[in-house]
PDB file of C-alpha atoms in Angstrom:
ATOM      1  CA  UNK E1262       0.128  -0.569  -0.143  1.00 58.00           C
ATOM      2  CA  UNK E1263       1.881   3.271  -0.872  1.00 63.00           C
ATOM      3  CA  UNK E1264       1.477   6.334   1.171  1.00 62.00           C
ATOM      4  CA  UNK E1265      -1.211   8.172  -1.198  1.00 63.00           C
ATOM      5  CA  UNK E1266      -3.653   5.072  -0.605  1.00 68.00           C
ATOM      6  CA  UNK E1267      -3.191   5.060   2.864  1.00 74.00           C
ATOM      7  CA  UNK E1268      -3.899   8.352   3.479  1.00 74.00           C
ATOM      8  CA  UNK E1269      -6.592   8.867   0.811  1.00 78.00           C
ATOM      9  CA  UNK E1270     -10.288   7.334   1.459  1.00 82.00           C
ATOM     10  CA  UNK E1271     -10.971   3.939   0.057  1.00 82.00           C
ATOM     11  CA  UNK E1272     -14.368   1.838  -1.112  1.00 84.00           C
ATOM     12  CA  UNK E1273     -15.438  -0.801   1.413  1.00 86.00           C
ATOM     13  CA  UNK E1274     -18.982  -2.481   2.274  1.00 89.00           C
ATOM     14  CA  UNK E1275     -18.520  -2.503   5.578  1.00 91.00           C
ATOM     15  CA  UNK E1276     -21.731  -0.942   8.189  1.00 91.00           C
ATOM     16  CA  UNK E1277     -19.514   2.574   8.199  1.00 92.00           C
ATOM     17  CA  UNK E1278     -18.517   2.866   4.748  1.00 91.00           C
ATOM     18  CA  UNK E1279     -22.426   2.260   3.955  1.00 91.00           C
ATOM     19  CA  UNK E1280     -23.297   5.158   6.335  1.00 92.00           C
ATOM     20  CA  UNK E1281     -24.243   8.735   4.131  1.00 91.00           C
ATOM     21  CA  UNK E1282     -21.971  10.651   4.480  1.00 89.00           C
ATOM     22  CA  UNK E1283     -23.942  13.189   6.039  1.00 90.00           C
ATOM     23  CA  UNK E1284     -24.545  11.021   9.027  1.00 93.00           C
ATOM     24  CA  UNK E1285     -20.956  10.787   9.071  1.00 93.00           C
ATOM     25  CA  UNK E1286     -20.346  14.819   9.840  1.00 91.00           C
ATOM     26  CA  UNK E1287     -23.446  14.773  11.809  1.00 93.00           C
ATOM     27  CA  UNK E1288     -21.766  11.914  14.139  1.00 93.00           C
ATOM     28  CA  UNK E1289     -18.187  13.779  14.425  1.00 93.00           C
ATOM     29  CA  UNK E1290     -20.157  17.101  15.209  1.00 93.00           C
ATOM     30  CA  UNK E1291     -22.218  15.505  17.755  1.00 94.00           C
ATOM     31  CA  UNK E1292     -18.898  13.212  19.379  1.00 94.00           C
ATOM     32  CA  UNK E1293     -16.456  16.570  19.621  1.00 93.00           C
ATOM     33  CA  UNK E1294     -19.618  18.742  21.679  1.00 94.00           C
ATOM     34  CA  UNK E1295     -19.737  15.619  23.678  1.00 94.00           C
ATOM     35  CA  UNK E1296     -15.951  15.177  24.737  1.00 93.00           C
ATOM     36  CA  UNK E1297     -16.059  18.927  25.404  1.00 92.00           C
ATOM     37  CA  UNK E1298     -19.033  18.562  27.791  1.00 92.00           C
ATOM     38  CA  UNK E1299     -17.688  15.386  30.156  1.00 92.00           C
ATOM     39  CA  UNK E1300     -14.822  16.014  32.385  1.00 90.00           C
ATOM     40  CA  UNK E1301     -14.826  12.164  33.819  1.00 91.00           C
ATOM     41  CA  UNK E1302     -11.567  10.483  32.717  1.00 91.00           C
ATOM     42  CA  UNK E1303     -13.556   6.796  32.819  1.00 91.00           C
ATOM     43  CA  UNK E1304     -16.376   8.004  30.454  1.00 93.00           C
ATOM     44  CA  UNK E1305     -13.736   9.935  27.954  1.00 94.00           C
ATOM     45  CA  UNK E1306     -11.982   6.891  27.927  1.00 93.00           C
ATOM     46  CA  UNK E1307     -14.924   4.786  27.106  1.00 94.00           C
ATOM     47  CA  UNK E1308     -15.550   6.753  24.082  1.00 94.00           C
ATOM     48  CA  UNK E1309     -11.821   7.141  22.339  1.00 94.00           C
ATOM     49  CA  UNK E1310     -12.380   2.698  23.014  1.00 95.00           C
ATOM     50  CA  UNK E1311     -15.858   3.592  20.535  1.00 95.00           C
ATOM     51  CA  UNK E1312     -13.579   5.417  18.076  1.00 94.00           C
ATOM     52  CA  UNK E1313     -10.999   2.824  17.491  1.00 95.00           C
ATOM     53  CA  UNK E1314     -13.850   0.143  17.960  1.00 95.00           C
ATOM     54  CA  UNK E1315     -15.623   1.490  15.053  1.00 95.00           C
ATOM     55  CA  UNK E1316     -12.121   1.289  12.923  1.00 94.00           C
ATOM     56  CA  UNK E1317     -12.345  -2.490  13.857  1.00 94.00           C
ATOM     57  CA  UNK E1318     -15.215  -2.139  11.966  1.00 94.00           C
ATOM     58  CA  UNK E1319     -14.189  -0.699   9.259  1.00 93.00           C
ATOM     59  CA  UNK E1320     -11.341  -3.325   9.126  1.00 92.00           C
ATOM     60  CA  UNK E1321      -9.093  -0.527   8.919  1.00 90.00           C
ATOM     61  CA  UNK E1322      -5.987  -1.565   7.309  1.00 90.00           C
ATOM     62  CA  UNK E1323      -2.899  -2.344   9.502  1.00 91.00           C
ATOM     63  CA  UNK E1324      -0.464   0.618   7.441  1.00 88.00           C
ATOM     64  CA  UNK E1325      -3.822   3.004   8.975  1.00 91.00           C
ATOM     65  CA  UNK E1326      -3.585   1.021  12.930  1.00 93.00           C
ATOM     66  CA  UNK E1327       0.068   2.865  13.430  1.00 91.00           C
ATOM     67  CA  UNK E1328      -0.552   6.174  11.802  1.00 89.00           C
ATOM     68  CA  UNK E1329      -3.493   6.045  13.763  1.00 92.00           C
ATOM     69  CA  UNK E1330      -1.206   4.799  16.578  1.00 93.00           C
ATOM     70  CA  UNK E1331       1.719   6.907  16.602  1.00 91.00           C
ATOM     71  CA  UNK E1332      -0.308   9.948  16.378  1.00 90.00           C
ATOM     72  CA  UNK E1333      -2.031   9.108  19.444  1.00 92.00           C
ATOM     73  CA  UNK E1334       0.270   8.364  21.238  1.00 93.00           C
ATOM     74  CA  UNK E1335       2.407  11.890  20.379  1.00 90.00           C
ATOM     75  CA  UNK E1336      -0.857  14.139  21.254  1.00 90.00           C
ATOM     76  CA  UNK E1337      -0.589  11.914  25.009  1.00 90.00           C
ATOM     77  CA  UNK E1338       2.993  12.517  25.310  1.00 90.00           C
ATOM     78  CA  UNK E1339       3.205  16.493  24.568  1.00 90.00           C
ATOM     79  CA  UNK E1340      -0.208  16.990  25.920  1.00 90.00           C
ATOM     80  CA  UNK E1341       0.558  15.331  29.482  1.00 90.00           C
ATOM     81  CA  UNK E1342       3.951  16.707  29.241  1.00 90.00           C
ATOM     82  CA  UNK E1343       3.675  20.289  28.643  1.00 89.00           C
ATOM     83  CA  UNK E1344       0.319  19.956  31.487  1.00 90.00           C
ATOM     84  CA  UNK E1345       2.418  18.595  33.764  1.00 89.00           C
ATOM     85  CA  UNK E1346       5.222  21.484  33.364  1.00 88.00           C
ATOM     86  CA  UNK E1347       3.392  24.572  32.935  1.00 87.00           C
ATOM     87  CA  UNK E1348       0.232  23.226  35.184  1.00 87.00           C
ATOM     88  CA  UNK E1349      -0.658  27.124  36.958  1.00 84.00           C
ATOM     89  CA  UNK E1350      -4.140  25.878  38.688  1.00 84.00           C
ATOM     90  CA  UNK E1351      -4.021  25.551  42.459  1.00 81.00           C
ATOM     91  CA  UNK E1352      -3.900  23.088  44.074  1.00 83.00           C
ATOM     92  CA  UNK E1353      -1.327  20.925  42.899  1.00 87.00           C
ATOM     93  CA  UNK E1354       1.561  18.823  44.053  1.00 90.00           C
ATOM     94  CA  UNK E1355       4.745  17.954  43.173  1.00 90.00           C
ATOM     95  CA  UNK E1356       5.885  14.773  42.030  1.00 89.00           C
ATOM     96  CA  UNK E1357       9.711  15.599  40.587  1.00 88.00           C
ATOM     97  CA  UNK E1358      11.856  17.740  40.407  1.00 88.00           C
ATOM     98  CA  UNK E1359      13.637  19.059  37.036  1.00 87.00           C
ATOM     99  CA  UNK E1360      15.523  22.288  38.039  1.00 86.00           C
ATOM    100  CA  UNK E1361      15.285  23.315  41.818  1.00 86.00           C
ATOM    101  CA  UNK E1362      15.942  26.802  41.652  1.00 85.00           C
ATOM    102  CA  UNK E1363      18.792  26.732  43.512  1.00 85.00           C
ATOM    103  CA  UNK E1364      20.608  25.486  40.620  1.00 84.00           C
ATOM    104  CA  UNK E1365      22.609  28.736  39.348  1.00 83.00           C
ATOM    105  CA  UNK E1366      21.336  30.601  36.480  1.00 82.00           C
ATOM    106  CA  UNK E1367      18.473  27.995  34.990  1.00 81.00           C
ATOM    107  CA  UNK E1368      17.026  27.849  38.604  1.00 81.00           C
ATOM    108  CA  UNK E1369      17.789  31.873  38.966  1.00 82.00           C
ATOM    109  CA  UNK E1370      15.591  32.595  36.230  1.00 82.00           C
ATOM    110  CA  UNK E1371      12.779  29.766  35.950  1.00 81.00           C
ATOM    111  CA  UNK E1372      12.298  29.801  39.491  1.00 83.00           C
ATOM    112  CA  UNK E1373      12.638  25.887  39.096  1.00 84.00           C
ATOM    113  CA  UNK E1374      11.127  23.251  36.558  1.00 87.00           C
ATOM    114  CA  UNK E1375       8.555  20.967  38.611  1.00 89.00           C
ATOM    115  CA  UNK E1376       6.187  18.089  37.423  1.00 90.00           C
ATOM    116  CA  UNK E1377       2.892  18.392  38.604  1.00 91.00           C
ATOM    117  CA  UNK E1378       0.814  15.509  39.029  1.00 90.00           C
ATOM    118  CA  UNK E1379      -2.692  17.664  38.866  1.00 90.00           C
ATOM    119  CA  UNK E1380      -1.009  18.814  34.907  1.00 90.00           C
ATOM    120  CA  UNK E1381      -0.621  15.210  34.580  1.00 91.00           C
ATOM    121  CA  UNK E1382      -4.181  14.053  35.174  1.00 90.00           C
ATOM    122  CA  UNK E1383      -6.049  17.235  33.245  1.00 92.00           C
ATOM    123  CA  UNK E1384      -3.070  16.422  30.240  1.00 92.00           C
ATOM    124  CA  UNK E1385      -4.788  13.240  29.657  1.00 91.00           C
ATOM    125  CA  UNK E1386      -7.458  14.286  30.147  1.00 92.00           C
ATOM    126  CA  UNK E1387      -7.001  17.053  27.218  1.00 92.00           C
ATOM    127  CA  UNK E1388      -5.459  13.802  25.747  1.00 92.00           C
ATOM    128  CA  UNK E1389      -8.201  11.721  26.072  1.00 92.00           C
ATOM    129  CA  UNK E1390     -10.902  14.602  24.198  1.00 93.00           C
ATOM    130  CA  UNK E1391      -8.046  14.714  21.486  1.00 93.00           C
ATOM    131  CA  UNK E1392      -7.433  11.257  20.757  1.00 93.00           C
ATOM    132  CA  UNK E1393     -10.982  10.563  20.426  1.00 93.00           C
ATOM    133  CA  UNK E1394     -11.854  13.619  17.643  1.00 93.00           C
ATOM    134  CA  UNK E1395      -8.711  12.412  16.099  1.00 91.00           C
ATOM    135  CA  UNK E1396      -9.764   8.641  16.008  1.00 93.00           C
ATOM    136  CA  UNK E1397     -12.970   9.703  14.773  1.00 92.00           C
ATOM    137  CA  UNK E1398     -11.701  12.052  12.142  1.00 90.00           C
ATOM    138  CA  UNK E1399      -9.536  10.101   9.996  1.00 90.00           C
ATOM    139  CA  UNK E1400     -11.913   7.422  10.412  1.00 92.00           C
ATOM    140  CA  UNK E1401     -14.469   9.665   8.561  1.00 90.00           C
ATOM    141  CA  UNK E1402     -11.379  10.924   6.176  1.00 87.00           C
ATOM    142  CA  UNK E1403     -10.571   7.108   5.306  1.00 89.00           C
ATOM    143  CA  UNK E1404     -14.187   5.714   4.753  1.00 91.00           C
ATOM    144  CA  UNK E1405     -15.930   9.354   2.908  1.00 88.00           C
ATOM    145  CA  UNK E1406     -15.515  10.063  -0.780  1.00 85.00           C
ATOM    146  CA  UNK E1407     -14.442  13.466  -0.579  1.00 83.00           C
ATOM    147  CA  UNK E1408     -17.082  14.430  -3.758  1.00 84.00           C
ATOM    148  CA  UNK E1409     -19.836  13.016  -1.211  1.00 84.00           C
ATOM    149  CA  UNK E1410     -18.259  15.333   1.548  1.00 85.00           C
ATOM    150  CA  UNK E1411     -18.380  18.296  -0.800  1.00 83.00           C
ATOM    151  CA  UNK E1412     -21.858  17.771  -1.868  1.00 83.00           C
ATOM    152  CA  UNK E1413     -22.916  17.643   1.301  1.00 85.00           C
ATOM    153  CA  UNK E1414     -21.749  20.624   2.565  1.00 85.00           C
ATOM    154  CA  UNK E1415     -23.393  22.551  -1.043  1.00 82.00           C
ATOM    155  CA  UNK E1416     -26.665  20.669   0.138  1.00 83.00           C
ATOM    156  CA  UNK E1417     -26.358  22.090   3.529  1.00 85.00           C
ATOM    157  CA  UNK E1418     -26.268  25.944   1.814  1.00 82.00           C
ATOM    158  CA  UNK E1419     -23.039  25.850   2.868  1.00 84.00           C
ATOM    159  CA  UNK E1420     -21.120  28.288   0.627  1.00 83.00           C
ATOM    160  CA  UNK E1421     -19.475  26.783  -2.422  1.00 81.00           C
ATOM    161  CA  UNK E1422     -15.866  28.332  -2.268  1.00 80.00           C
ATOM    162  CA  UNK E1423     -15.743  27.728   1.744  1.00 84.00           C
ATOM    163  CA  UNK E1424     -17.147  23.482   0.933  1.00 83.00           C
ATOM    164  CA  UNK E1425     -14.510  23.882  -1.892  1.00 83.00           C
ATOM    165  CA  UNK E1426     -11.121  24.356   0.375  1.00 83.00           C
ATOM    166  CA  UNK E1427     -12.367  22.479   3.234  1.00 83.00           C
ATOM    167  CA  UNK E1428     -12.177  19.823   0.145  1.00 82.00           C
ATOM    168  CA  UNK E1429      -9.335  20.326  -1.404  1.00 81.00           C
ATOM    169  CA  UNK E1430      -7.828  20.765   2.640  1.00 81.00           C
ATOM    170  CA  UNK E1431      -8.494  17.052   2.959  1.00 78.00           C
ATOM    171  CA  UNK E1432      -7.557  15.907  -0.415  1.00 76.00           C
ATOM    172  CA  UNK E1433      -4.041  17.531   0.412  1.00 79.00           C
ATOM    173  CA  UNK E1434      -2.897  16.176   3.402  1.00 77.00           C
ATOM    174  CA  UNK E1435      -2.173  12.889   1.468  1.00 75.00           C
ATOM    175  CA  UNK E1436      -0.690  14.264  -0.958  1.00 78.00           C
ATOM    176  CA  UNK E1437       1.995  15.961   1.386  1.00 80.00           C
ATOM    177  CA  UNK E1438       2.454  12.965   3.246  1.00 79.00           C
ATOM    178  CA  UNK E1439       3.434  12.061  -0.349  1.00 79.00           C
ATOM    179  CA  UNK E1440       5.965  14.634  -0.815  1.00 80.00           C
ATOM    180  CA  UNK E1441       7.149  14.231   2.036  1.00 81.00           C
ATOM    181  CA  UNK E1442       8.028  10.306   1.800  1.00 80.00           C
ATOM    182  CA  UNK E1443       9.456  11.397  -1.920  1.00 83.00           C
ATOM    183  CA  UNK E1444      11.852  14.238  -0.055  1.00 82.00           C
ATOM    184  CA  UNK E1445      13.487  11.372   2.963  1.00 80.00           C
ATOM    185  CA  UNK E1446      14.296   8.764  -0.187  1.00 83.00           C
ATOM    186  CA  UNK E1447      15.113  11.392  -2.445  1.00 82.00           C
ATOM    187  CA  UNK E1448      17.971  13.014   0.934  1.00 78.00           C
ATOM    188  CA  UNK E1449      18.521   9.123   1.427  1.00 78.00           C
ATOM    189  CA  UNK E1450      19.718   8.027  -2.165  1.00 81.00           C
ATOM    190  CA  UNK E1451      22.001  10.943  -2.054  1.00 75.00           C
ATOM    191  CA  UNK E1452      23.531   9.750   1.402  1.00 73.00           C
ATOM    192  CA  UNK E1453      21.880  11.355   3.995  1.00 71.00           C
ATOM    193  CA  UNK E1454      20.540  10.224   7.288  1.00 68.00           C
ATOM    194  CA  UNK E1455      18.836  12.072   8.930  1.00 60.00           C
ATOM    195  CA  UNK E1456      17.836  10.475  11.929  1.00 61.00           C
ATOM    196  CA  UNK E1457      22.033   9.375  12.121  1.00 64.00           C
ATOM    197  CA  UNK E1458      22.694  11.891  15.284  1.00 61.00           C
ATOM    198  CA  UNK E1459      19.606  12.607  17.384  1.00 63.00           C
ATOM    199  CA  UNK E1460      20.866  16.064  18.921  1.00 68.00           C
ATOM    200  CA  UNK E1461      19.647  19.230  18.350  1.00 69.00           C
ATOM    201  CA  UNK E1462      21.606  20.721  15.846  1.00 73.00           C
ATOM    202  CA  UNK E1463      20.995  17.955  12.807  1.00 71.00           C
ATOM    203  CA  UNK E1464      17.606  17.681  14.002  1.00 71.00           C
ATOM    204  CA  UNK E1465      17.282  21.671  13.284  1.00 75.00           C
ATOM    205  CA  UNK E1466      19.635  21.075  10.042  1.00 74.00           C
ATOM    206  CA  UNK E1467      17.298  17.834   9.017  1.00 74.00           C
ATOM    207  CA  UNK E1468      13.498  20.078   9.836  1.00 75.00           C
ATOM    208  CA  UNK E1469      15.309  23.182   7.395  1.00 78.00           C
ATOM    209  CA  UNK E1470      16.312  20.420   4.662  1.00 77.00           C
ATOM    210  CA  UNK E1471      12.717  18.611   4.315  1.00 79.00           C
ATOM    211  CA  UNK E1472      10.349  21.227   5.246  1.00 83.00           C
ATOM    212  CA  UNK E1473      11.718  23.386   2.185  1.00 85.00           C
ATOM    213  CA  UNK E1474      11.454  21.795  -0.437  1.00 84.00           C
ATOM    214  CA  UNK E1475       8.437  20.132   0.799  1.00 84.00           C
ATOM    215  CA  UNK E1476       7.221  23.679   1.183  1.00 85.00           C
ATOM    216  CA  UNK E1477       8.358  24.224  -2.291  1.00 86.00           C
ATOM    217  CA  UNK E1478       6.791  21.528  -3.930  1.00 83.00           C
ATOM    218  CA  UNK E1479       3.684  22.035  -2.025  1.00 82.00           C
ATOM    219  CA  UNK E1480       3.239  25.644  -3.092  1.00 85.00           C
ATOM    220  CA  UNK E1481       3.561  24.361  -6.485  1.00 86.00           C
ATOM    221  CA  UNK E1482       1.206  22.253  -6.910  1.00 83.00           C
ATOM    222  CA  UNK E1483      -0.977  24.467  -5.241  1.00 83.00           C
ATOM    223  CA  UNK E1484      -1.155  27.138  -7.792  1.00 84.00           C
ATOM    224  CA  UNK E1485      -1.423  24.498 -10.488  1.00 84.00           C
ATOM    225  CA  UNK E1486      -4.480  23.747  -8.903  1.00 82.00           C
ATOM    226  CA  UNK E1487      -5.414  27.227  -8.521  1.00 82.00           C
ATOM    227  CA  UNK E1488      -4.483  27.959 -11.925  1.00 82.00           C
ATOM    228  CA  UNK E1489      -7.132  24.990 -13.729  1.00 81.00           C
ATOM    229  CA  UNK E1490     -10.367  25.765 -11.041  1.00 78.00           C
ATOM    230  CA  UNK E1491      -9.582  29.354 -12.219  1.00 75.00           C
ATOM    231  CA  UNK E1492      -9.405  28.435 -16.107  1.00 76.00           C
ATOM    232  CA  UNK E1493     -12.930  26.372 -14.863  1.00 72.00           C
ATOM    233  CA  UNK E1494     -15.295  29.537 -13.873  1.00 69.00           C
ATOM    234  CA  UNK E1495     -14.748  28.649 -10.328  1.00 70.00           C
ATOM    235  CA  UNK E1496     -17.305  30.783  -8.122  1.00 63.00           C
ATOM    236  CA  UNK E1497     -18.650  32.761 -10.750  1.00 62.00           C
ATOM    237  CA  UNK E1498     -21.928  30.966 -11.254  1.00 61.00           C
ATOM    238  CA  UNK E1499     -23.792  28.372  -9.115  1.00 55.00           C
ATOM    239  CA  UNK E1500     -23.668  24.477  -9.177  1.00 58.00           C
ATOM    240  CA  UNK E1501     -26.503  22.463  -8.941  1.00 56.00           C
ATOM    241  CA  UNK E1502     -25.690  19.445  -7.018  1.00 60.00           C
ATOM    242  CA  UNK E1503     -27.188  16.346  -7.373  1.00 69.00           C
ATOM    243  CA  UNK E1504     -27.334  13.994  -4.224  1.00 74.00           C
ATOM    244  CA  UNK E1505     -28.540  10.635  -3.018  1.00 81.00           C
ATOM    245  CA  UNK E1506     -31.391  10.940  -1.098  1.00 86.00           C
ATOM    246  CA  UNK E1507     -30.116  10.734   3.048  1.00 88.00           C
ATOM    247  CA  UNK E1508     -31.885   7.105   4.332  1.00 91.00           C
ATOM    248  CA  UNK E1509     -34.576   7.986   6.601  1.00 92.00           C
ATOM    249  CA  UNK E1510     -33.121   5.799   9.857  1.00 92.00           C
ATOM    250  CA  UNK E1511     -30.453   7.723   9.038  1.00 92.00           C
ATOM    251  CA  UNK E1512     -31.570  10.970   9.612  1.00 93.00           C
ATOM    252  CA  UNK E1513     -33.460   9.244  12.959  1.00 94.00           C
ATOM    253  CA  UNK E1514     -30.246   8.527  14.173  1.00 93.00           C
ATOM    254  CA  UNK E1515     -29.451  11.735  13.918  1.00 93.00           C
ATOM    255  CA  UNK E1516     -32.037  13.175  15.345  1.00 95.00           C
ATOM    256  CA  UNK E1517     -31.600  11.342  18.172  1.00 95.00           C
ATOM    257  CA  UNK E1518     -28.002  11.888  19.021  1.00 93.00           C
ATOM    258  CA  UNK E1519     -29.632  15.616  18.214  1.00 93.00           C
ATOM    259  CA  UNK E1520     -31.002  14.793  21.539  1.00 95.00           C
ATOM    260  CA  UNK E1521     -28.626  13.492  23.346  1.00 94.00           C
ATOM    261  CA  UNK E1522     -26.359  16.140  22.945  1.00 94.00           C
ATOM    262  CA  UNK E1523     -29.067  18.211  24.294  1.00 94.00           C
ATOM    263  CA  UNK E1524     -29.670  16.138  27.498  1.00 94.00           C
ATOM    264  CA  UNK E1525     -26.371  16.460  28.081  1.00 93.00           C
ATOM    265  CA  UNK E1526     -25.975  20.209  27.442  1.00 93.00           C
ATOM    266  CA  UNK E1527     -28.766  20.098  30.290  1.00 92.00           C
ATOM    267  CA  UNK E1528     -27.408  18.167  32.603  1.00 91.00           C
ATOM    268  CA  UNK E1529     -23.579  19.846  32.304  1.00 90.00           C
ATOM    269  CA  UNK E1530     -25.078  22.913  33.117  1.00 92.00           C
ATOM    270  CA  UNK E1531     -27.178  21.761  36.363  1.00 90.00           C
ATOM    271  CA  UNK E1532     -23.852  20.179  37.323  1.00 87.00           C
ATOM    272  CA  UNK E1533     -22.147  22.776  37.680  1.00 88.00           C
ATOM    273  CA  UNK E1534     -25.236  25.113  38.954  1.00 90.00           C
ATOM    274  CA  UNK E1535     -25.703  22.756  41.449  1.00 88.00           C
ATOM    275  CA  UNK E1536     -21.339  22.620  42.066  1.00 86.00           C
ATOM    276  CA  UNK E1537     -21.488  26.258  42.073  1.00 86.00           C
ATOM    277  CA  UNK E1538     -24.082  25.883  45.161  1.00 85.00           C
ATOM    278  CA  UNK E1539     -26.757  28.207  42.778  1.00 87.00           C
ATOM    279  CA  UNK E1540     -29.206  25.195  41.941  1.00 85.00           C
ATOM    280  CA  UNK E1541     -29.980  21.984  43.737  1.00 85.00           C
ATOM    281  CA  UNK E1542     -33.083  19.922  44.762  1.00 85.00           C
ATOM    282  CA  UNK E1543     -32.076  17.298  47.135  1.00 86.00           C
ATOM    283  CA  UNK E1544     -34.349  14.627  44.819  1.00 87.00           C
ATOM    284  CA  UNK E1545     -31.963  14.097  42.815  1.00 86.00           C
ATOM    285  CA  UNK E1546     -28.670  13.417  44.644  1.00 86.00           C
ATOM    286  CA  UNK E1547     -29.394  10.166  42.502  1.00 86.00           C
ATOM    287  CA  UNK E1548     -28.708  12.423  39.578  1.00 87.00           C
ATOM    288  CA  UNK E1549     -26.070  14.490  39.907  1.00 86.00           C
ATOM    289  CA  UNK E1550     -23.441  11.288  42.189  1.00 86.00           C
ATOM    290  CA  UNK E1551     -24.306   9.298  38.796  1.00 87.00           C
ATOM    291  CA  UNK E1552     -23.019  13.109  36.881  1.00 86.00           C
ATOM    292  CA  UNK E1553     -20.054  13.152  39.198  1.00 85.00           C
ATOM    293  CA  UNK E1554     -18.756   9.446  38.013  1.00 85.00           C
ATOM    294  CA  UNK E1555     -19.452   9.781  34.112  1.00 87.00           C
ATOM    295  CA  UNK E1556     -19.471  14.107  33.766  1.00 85.00           C
TER     296      UNK E1556
END
């Protein structure tokens, strides 16, 4: 499987592939709202596992699983490390000291660099949110035809120019990774070993030597695309799009998701009000306990 095949949508006969692209977009939007409203690590973990189950249902290939795992681990590492070091809320518990305040120069300048336990937990929650959205977004990209996405956006009265830019960005993603593979292959053929020594100066040099050719080739492709669509009268006339009928069962599913999100939003408002002592109903104590654990 080539780099481009890994990133582009491929046809399939699974349930995920057969879903209407509008249904997938609505589910993705509902999922995004849900992971923002929910703070419980347990619930966020279950939602993340649900996205992985959908990948299994869609029979994602091994290279795609590898890409997903790499992105999730990078996001998890970046979020937890950054929050552990720069967490500023109170209370916070120090679990490790990287630079003591008494260290000359660095200690004086920074006041000490510590690892905070609450920062690690907060970073893990944020990482679960981003990992869930990343996983579901990649699933949508890998199982949906971009042309159907474009038609769906236009059918929802989105300006054609904006919809075209969104889909073009989505289509350019595999192109960028393909260009990266070409540049790295060309550099290896010339005897260049970008990851031979993991020292900062070498890594910066590698980044410049890799990113500039990719940027140049991407800009050239973008200029060609712009000239092509301009020559075909882009944005100068109204487009009439034909899109297949949205199945009624999937519309009911989306309506159910929308109702669930409204209910979740109402519960979240109730939870915030009782937490701040503004509105509390004693008879709903069990409901508050459930929200405390799962929201």
